[in-house]
Tab-separated table of C-alpha atoms in Angstrom:
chain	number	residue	atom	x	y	z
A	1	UNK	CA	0.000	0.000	0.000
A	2	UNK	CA	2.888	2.113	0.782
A	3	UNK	CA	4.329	1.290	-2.242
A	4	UNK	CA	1.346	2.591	-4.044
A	5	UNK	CA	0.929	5.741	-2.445
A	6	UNK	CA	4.613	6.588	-2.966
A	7	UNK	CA	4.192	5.767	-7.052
A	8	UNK	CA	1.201	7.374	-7.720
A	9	UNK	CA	3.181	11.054	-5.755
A	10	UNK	CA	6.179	10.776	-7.668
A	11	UNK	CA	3.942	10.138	-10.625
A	12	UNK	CA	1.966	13.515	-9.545
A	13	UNK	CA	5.178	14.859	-9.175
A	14	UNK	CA	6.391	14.416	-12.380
A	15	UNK	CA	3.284	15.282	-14.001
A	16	UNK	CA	2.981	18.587	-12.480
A	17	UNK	CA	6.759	19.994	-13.955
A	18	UNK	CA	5.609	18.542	-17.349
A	19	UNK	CA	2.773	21.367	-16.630
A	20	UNK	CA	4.990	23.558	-15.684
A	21	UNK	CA	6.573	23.799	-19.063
A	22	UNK	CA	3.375	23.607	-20.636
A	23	UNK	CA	2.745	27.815	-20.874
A	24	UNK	CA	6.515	27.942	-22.115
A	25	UNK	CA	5.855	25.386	-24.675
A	26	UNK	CA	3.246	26.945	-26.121
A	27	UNK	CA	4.299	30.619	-26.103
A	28	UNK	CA	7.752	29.417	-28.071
A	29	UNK	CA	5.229	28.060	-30.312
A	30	UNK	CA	3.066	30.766	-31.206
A	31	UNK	CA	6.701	32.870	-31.471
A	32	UNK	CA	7.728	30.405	-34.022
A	33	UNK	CA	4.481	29.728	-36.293
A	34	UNK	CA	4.698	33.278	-37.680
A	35	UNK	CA	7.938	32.732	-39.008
A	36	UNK	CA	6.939	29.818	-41.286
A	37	UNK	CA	6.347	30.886	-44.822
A	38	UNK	CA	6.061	29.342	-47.708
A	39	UNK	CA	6.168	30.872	-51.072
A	40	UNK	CA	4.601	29.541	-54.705
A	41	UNK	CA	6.788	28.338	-57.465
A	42	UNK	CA	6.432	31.615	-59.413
A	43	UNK	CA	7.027	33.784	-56.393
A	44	UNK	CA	10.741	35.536	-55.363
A	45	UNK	CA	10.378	36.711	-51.311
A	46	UNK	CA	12.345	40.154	-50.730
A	47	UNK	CA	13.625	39.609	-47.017
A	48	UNK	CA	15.042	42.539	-44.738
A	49	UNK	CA	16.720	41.985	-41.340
A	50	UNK	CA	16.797	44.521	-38.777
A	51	UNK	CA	16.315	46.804	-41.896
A	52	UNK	CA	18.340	45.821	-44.545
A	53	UNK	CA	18.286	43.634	-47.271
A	54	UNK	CA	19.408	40.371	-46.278
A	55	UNK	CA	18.403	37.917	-48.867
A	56	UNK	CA	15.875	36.773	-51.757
A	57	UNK	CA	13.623	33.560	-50.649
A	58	UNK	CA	11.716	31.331	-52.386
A	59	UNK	CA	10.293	29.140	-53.730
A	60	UNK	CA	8.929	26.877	-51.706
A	61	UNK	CA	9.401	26.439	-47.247
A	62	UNK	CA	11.432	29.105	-45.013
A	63	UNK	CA	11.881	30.349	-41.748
A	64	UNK	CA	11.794	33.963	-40.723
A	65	UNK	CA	13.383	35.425	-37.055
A	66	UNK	CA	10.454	36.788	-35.748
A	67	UNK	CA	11.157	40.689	-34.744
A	68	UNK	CA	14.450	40.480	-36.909
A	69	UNK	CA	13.339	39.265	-40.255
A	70	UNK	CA	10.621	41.074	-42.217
A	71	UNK	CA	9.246	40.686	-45.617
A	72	UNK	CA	9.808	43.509	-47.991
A	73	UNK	CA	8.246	42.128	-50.090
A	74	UNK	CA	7.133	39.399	-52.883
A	75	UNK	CA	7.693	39.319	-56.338
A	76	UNK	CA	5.718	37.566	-59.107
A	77	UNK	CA	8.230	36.551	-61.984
A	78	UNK	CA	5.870	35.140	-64.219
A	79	UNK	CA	5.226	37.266	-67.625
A	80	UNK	CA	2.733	40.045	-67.578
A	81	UNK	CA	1.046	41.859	-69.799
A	82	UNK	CA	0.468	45.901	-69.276
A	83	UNK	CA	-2.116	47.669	-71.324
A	84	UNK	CA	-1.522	51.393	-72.097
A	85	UNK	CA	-2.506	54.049	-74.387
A	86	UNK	CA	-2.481	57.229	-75.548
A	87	UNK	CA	-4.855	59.635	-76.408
A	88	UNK	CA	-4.966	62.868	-78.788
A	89	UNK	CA	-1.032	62.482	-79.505
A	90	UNK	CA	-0.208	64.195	-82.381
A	91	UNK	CA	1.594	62.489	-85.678
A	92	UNK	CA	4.462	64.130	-87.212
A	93	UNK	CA	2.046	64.990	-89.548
A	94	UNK	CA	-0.287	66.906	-86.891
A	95	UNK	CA	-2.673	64.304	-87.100
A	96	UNK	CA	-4.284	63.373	-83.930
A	97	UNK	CA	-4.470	59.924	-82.969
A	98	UNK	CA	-5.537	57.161	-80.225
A	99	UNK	CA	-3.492	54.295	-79.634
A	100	UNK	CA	-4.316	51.067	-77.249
A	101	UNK	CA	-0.581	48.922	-77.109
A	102	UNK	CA	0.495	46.302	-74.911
A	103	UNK	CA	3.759	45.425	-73.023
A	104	UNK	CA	4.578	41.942	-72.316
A	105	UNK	CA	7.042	42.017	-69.358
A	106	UNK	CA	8.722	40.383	-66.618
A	107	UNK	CA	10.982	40.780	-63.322
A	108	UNK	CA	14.187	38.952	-63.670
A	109	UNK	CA	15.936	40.673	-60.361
A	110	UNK	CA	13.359	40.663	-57.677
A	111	UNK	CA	16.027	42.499	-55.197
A	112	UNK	CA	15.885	45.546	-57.752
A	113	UNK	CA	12.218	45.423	-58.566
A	114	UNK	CA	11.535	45.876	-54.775
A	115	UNK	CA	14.494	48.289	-53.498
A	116	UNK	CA	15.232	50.221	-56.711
A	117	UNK	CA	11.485	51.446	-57.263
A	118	UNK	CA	8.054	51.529	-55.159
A	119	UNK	CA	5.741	50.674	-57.629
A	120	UNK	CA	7.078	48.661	-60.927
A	121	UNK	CA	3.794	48.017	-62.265
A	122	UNK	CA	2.959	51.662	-62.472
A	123	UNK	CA	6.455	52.908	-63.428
A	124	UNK	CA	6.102	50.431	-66.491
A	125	UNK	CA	2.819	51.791	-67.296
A	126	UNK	CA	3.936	55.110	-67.225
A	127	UNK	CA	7.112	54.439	-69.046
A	128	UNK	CA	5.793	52.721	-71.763
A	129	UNK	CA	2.709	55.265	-72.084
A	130	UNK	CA	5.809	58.313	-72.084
A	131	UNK	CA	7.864	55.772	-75.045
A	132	UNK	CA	4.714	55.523	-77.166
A	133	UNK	CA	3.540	59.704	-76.856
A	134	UNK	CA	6.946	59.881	-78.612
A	135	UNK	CA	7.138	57.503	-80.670
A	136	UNK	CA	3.805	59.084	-82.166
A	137	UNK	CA	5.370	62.585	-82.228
A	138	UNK	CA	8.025	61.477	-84.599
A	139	UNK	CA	6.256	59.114	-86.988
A	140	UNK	CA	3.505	59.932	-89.596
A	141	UNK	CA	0.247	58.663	-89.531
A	142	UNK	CA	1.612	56.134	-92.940
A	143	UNK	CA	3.777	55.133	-91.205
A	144	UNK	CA	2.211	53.962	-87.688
A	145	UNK	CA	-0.519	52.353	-90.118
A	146	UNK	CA	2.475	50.465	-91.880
A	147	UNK	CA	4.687	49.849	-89.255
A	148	UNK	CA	3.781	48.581	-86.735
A	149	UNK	CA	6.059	46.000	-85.648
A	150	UNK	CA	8.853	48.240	-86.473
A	151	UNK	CA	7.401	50.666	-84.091
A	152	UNK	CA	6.750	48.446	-81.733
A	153	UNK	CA	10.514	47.293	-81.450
A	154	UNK	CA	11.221	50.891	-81.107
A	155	UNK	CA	8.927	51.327	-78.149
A	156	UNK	CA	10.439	47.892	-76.448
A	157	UNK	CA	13.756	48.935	-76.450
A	158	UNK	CA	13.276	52.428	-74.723
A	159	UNK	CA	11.099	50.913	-72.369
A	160	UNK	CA	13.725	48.229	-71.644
A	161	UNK	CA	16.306	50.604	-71.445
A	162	UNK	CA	14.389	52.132	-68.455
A	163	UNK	CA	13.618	49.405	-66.902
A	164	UNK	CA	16.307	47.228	-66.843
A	165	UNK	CA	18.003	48.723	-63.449
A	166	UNK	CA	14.944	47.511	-61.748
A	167	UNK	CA	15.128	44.597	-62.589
A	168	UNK	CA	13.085	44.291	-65.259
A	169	UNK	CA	12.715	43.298	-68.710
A	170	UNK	CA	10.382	44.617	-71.574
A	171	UNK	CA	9.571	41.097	-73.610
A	172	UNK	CA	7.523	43.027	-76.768
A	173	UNK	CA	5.050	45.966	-77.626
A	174	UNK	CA	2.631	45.332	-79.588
A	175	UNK	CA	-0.096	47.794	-80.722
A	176	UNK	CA	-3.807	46.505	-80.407
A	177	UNK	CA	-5.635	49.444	-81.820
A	178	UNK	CA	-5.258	52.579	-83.895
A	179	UNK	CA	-7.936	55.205	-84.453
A	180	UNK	CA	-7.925	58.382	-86.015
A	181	UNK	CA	-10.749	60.722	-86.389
A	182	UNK	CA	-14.018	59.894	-88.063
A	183	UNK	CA	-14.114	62.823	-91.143
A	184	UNK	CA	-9.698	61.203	-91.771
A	185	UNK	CA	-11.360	57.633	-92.450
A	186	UNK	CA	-12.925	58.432	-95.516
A	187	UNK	CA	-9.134	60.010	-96.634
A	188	UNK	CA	-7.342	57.324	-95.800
A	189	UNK	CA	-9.848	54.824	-98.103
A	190	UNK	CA	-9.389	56.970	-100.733
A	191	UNK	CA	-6.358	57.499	-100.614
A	192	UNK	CA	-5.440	53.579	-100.024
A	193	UNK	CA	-7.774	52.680	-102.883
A	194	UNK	CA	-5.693	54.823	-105.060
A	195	UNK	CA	-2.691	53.189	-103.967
A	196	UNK	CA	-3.863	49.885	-104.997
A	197	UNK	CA	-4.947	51.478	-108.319
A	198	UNK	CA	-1.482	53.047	-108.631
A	199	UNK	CA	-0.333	49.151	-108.260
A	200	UNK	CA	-2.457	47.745	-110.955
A	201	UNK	CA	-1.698	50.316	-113.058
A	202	UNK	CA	2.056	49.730	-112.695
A	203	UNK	CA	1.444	45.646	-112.898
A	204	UNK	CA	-0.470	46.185	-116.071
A	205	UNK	CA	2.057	48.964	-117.569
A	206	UNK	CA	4.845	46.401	-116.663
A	207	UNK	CA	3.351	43.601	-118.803
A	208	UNK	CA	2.539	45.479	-121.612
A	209	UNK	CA	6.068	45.964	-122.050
A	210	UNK	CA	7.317	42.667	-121.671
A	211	UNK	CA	4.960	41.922	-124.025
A	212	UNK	CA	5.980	44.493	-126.706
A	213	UNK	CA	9.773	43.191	-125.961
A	214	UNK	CA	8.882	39.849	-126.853
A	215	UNK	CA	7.142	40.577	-129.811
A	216	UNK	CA	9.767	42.769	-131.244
A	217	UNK	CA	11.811	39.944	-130.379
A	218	UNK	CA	9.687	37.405	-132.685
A	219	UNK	CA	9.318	39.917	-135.253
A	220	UNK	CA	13.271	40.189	-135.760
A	221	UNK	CA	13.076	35.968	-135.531
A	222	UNK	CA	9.997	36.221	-138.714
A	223	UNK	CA	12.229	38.740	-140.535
A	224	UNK	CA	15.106	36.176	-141.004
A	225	UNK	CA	12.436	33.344	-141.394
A	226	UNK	CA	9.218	33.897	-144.522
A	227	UNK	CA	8.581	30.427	-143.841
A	228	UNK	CA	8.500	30.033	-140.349
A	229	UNK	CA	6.117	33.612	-140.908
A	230	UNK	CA	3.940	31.683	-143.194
A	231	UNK	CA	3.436	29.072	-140.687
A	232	UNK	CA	2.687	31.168	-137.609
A	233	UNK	CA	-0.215	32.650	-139.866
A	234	UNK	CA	-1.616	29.657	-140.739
A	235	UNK	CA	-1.626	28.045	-137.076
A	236	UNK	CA	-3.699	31.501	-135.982
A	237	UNK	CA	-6.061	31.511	-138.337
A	238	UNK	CA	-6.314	27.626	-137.461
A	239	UNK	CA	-6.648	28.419	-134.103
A	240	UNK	CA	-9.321	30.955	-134.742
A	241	UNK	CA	-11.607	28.697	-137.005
A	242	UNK	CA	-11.089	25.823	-133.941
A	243	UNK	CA	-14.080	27.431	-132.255
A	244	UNK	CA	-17.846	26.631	-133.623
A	245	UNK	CA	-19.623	28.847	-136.233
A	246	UNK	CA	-16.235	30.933	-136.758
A	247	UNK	CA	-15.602	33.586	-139.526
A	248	UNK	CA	-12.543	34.899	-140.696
A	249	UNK	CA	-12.478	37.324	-143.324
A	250	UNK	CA	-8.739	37.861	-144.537
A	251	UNK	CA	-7.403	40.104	-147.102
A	252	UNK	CA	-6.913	39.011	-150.579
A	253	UNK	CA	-2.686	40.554	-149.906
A	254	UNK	CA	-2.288	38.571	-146.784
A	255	UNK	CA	-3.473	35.460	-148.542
A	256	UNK	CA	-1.032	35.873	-151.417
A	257	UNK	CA	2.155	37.107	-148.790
A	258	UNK	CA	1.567	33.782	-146.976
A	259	UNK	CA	0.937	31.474	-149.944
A	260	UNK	CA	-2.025	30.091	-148.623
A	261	UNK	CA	-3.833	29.224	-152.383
A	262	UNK	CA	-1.153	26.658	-152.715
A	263	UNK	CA	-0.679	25.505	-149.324
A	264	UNK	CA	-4.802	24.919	-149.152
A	265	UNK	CA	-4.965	23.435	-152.378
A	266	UNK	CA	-2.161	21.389	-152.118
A	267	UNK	CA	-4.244	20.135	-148.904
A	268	UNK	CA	-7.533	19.963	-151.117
A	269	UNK	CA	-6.039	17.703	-153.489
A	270	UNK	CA	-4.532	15.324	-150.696
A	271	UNK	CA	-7.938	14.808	-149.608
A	272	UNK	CA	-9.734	14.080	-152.672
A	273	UNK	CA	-6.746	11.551	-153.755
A	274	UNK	CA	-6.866	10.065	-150.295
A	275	UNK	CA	-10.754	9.413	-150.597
A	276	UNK	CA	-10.281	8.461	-154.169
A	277	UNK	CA	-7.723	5.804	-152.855
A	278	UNK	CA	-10.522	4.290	-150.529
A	279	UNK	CA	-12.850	3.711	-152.615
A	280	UNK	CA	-10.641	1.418	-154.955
């Protein structure tokens, strides 16, 4: 019974320090929990201690010091895409214009993106909107209709130029929509329907004189040749008679320069001696 009684205080005992430590146990808990973090795959973690940058975390598990180590913050380094435009900018020549672009971007220096400048987002935005004012201001209205992945090459290299020392990278520009002002639409048919005339024209004008090349060309080849004159006649008017019902009035002089009374009658008789032949 003694025995007992002794056992079950030294189990009390025991039980009572574990109890002790209990409030301690939990409060070193609740001081560590906060300084769990986890970031995504895509994400870069900007960490200061006591102030200053210490390192960039991520992805995936880390531990923070609380009251030492505080987050400056986190950077998404997937690609983006900005939308920006500009409004009532002026051509080179003083037409005015509206433009809708985008910039395709990303953050390859998280460190920079966070310390170098407070807002990236809005300092692209800004930067590329400032780029593409000018870029308006010193192109004409042709030529923003024409070129627009030229332009847009132009745009994505300022931008990038700008950017790049925070940490930041300026993939492409690419304009979505152009619009000029309602009574200039009605020009710019015209004038791009005239254009395409202007083409045809040329096309046309172009072919024409091939054609008068070559035929100056054959005409030099019949002047050397009667005969081989003689015969290109004859396989046109051929090839005129070919179709149904056909006509062909020739002159009596054309007849006699290419021979054709003996040439047909020499045919005529071939015939007639060819049927003749059959029926014997």
């Amino acid at each position: 019974m003694l025995i007992n009684i002794a056992a079950v205080w030294t189990a009390s005992v025991t039980l009572g320090n574990h109890l002790m430590f209990l409030p301690a146990m939990a409060s070193l808990g609740f001081m560590i929990a906060p300084g769990i973090t986890i970031a995504a795959q895509w994400n870069k973690v900007v960490v200061l201690r006591l102030g200053r940058f210490y390192k960039v975390k991520g992805p995936g598990l880390f531990f923070l010091f609380p009251f030492i180590d505080a987050i400056a913050g986190t950077v998404d380094t997937r690609i983006r895409v900005t939308d920006f435009s500009a409004e009532k900018s002026l051509t080179l020549d003083t037409v005015p214009v509206h433009i809708d672009a985008l910039a395709f971007w990303m953050i390859w220096d998280a460190e920079k993106a966070v310390l170098e400048v407070r807002n990236y987002e809005e300092a692209v935005a800004l930067s590329a909107q400032t780029a593409l004012r000018s870029t308006i201001g010193s192109n004409s209205l042709t030529a923003l209709l024409s070129e627009r992945e030229r332009l847009g090459e132009e745009i994505q290299r300022i931008v990038d130029t700008k950017t790049n020392p925070w940490g930041i990278t300026i993939i492409s520009v690419e304009f979505k929509e152009i619009l000029v002002p309602k009574e200039l639409e009605d020009v710019l048919s015209r004038e791009a329907q005239a254009e395409r005339e202007k083409k045809a024209r040329t096309i046309l004008s172009n072919t024409e004189a091939e054609i008068a090349r070559l035929y100056e060309k054959a005409a030099e080849a019949y002047k050397n040749n009667p005969t081989a004159l003689r015969l290109r006649a004859m396989n046109m008017i051929y090839e005129s008679m070919r179709s149904k019902g056909g006509l062909i009035l020739t002159p009596a002089s054309a007849l006699e320069t290419m021979n054709l009374g003996a040439v047909l009658g020499a045919a005529a008789y071939g015939e007639k001696t060819g049927a003749v032949g059959g029926e014997n």
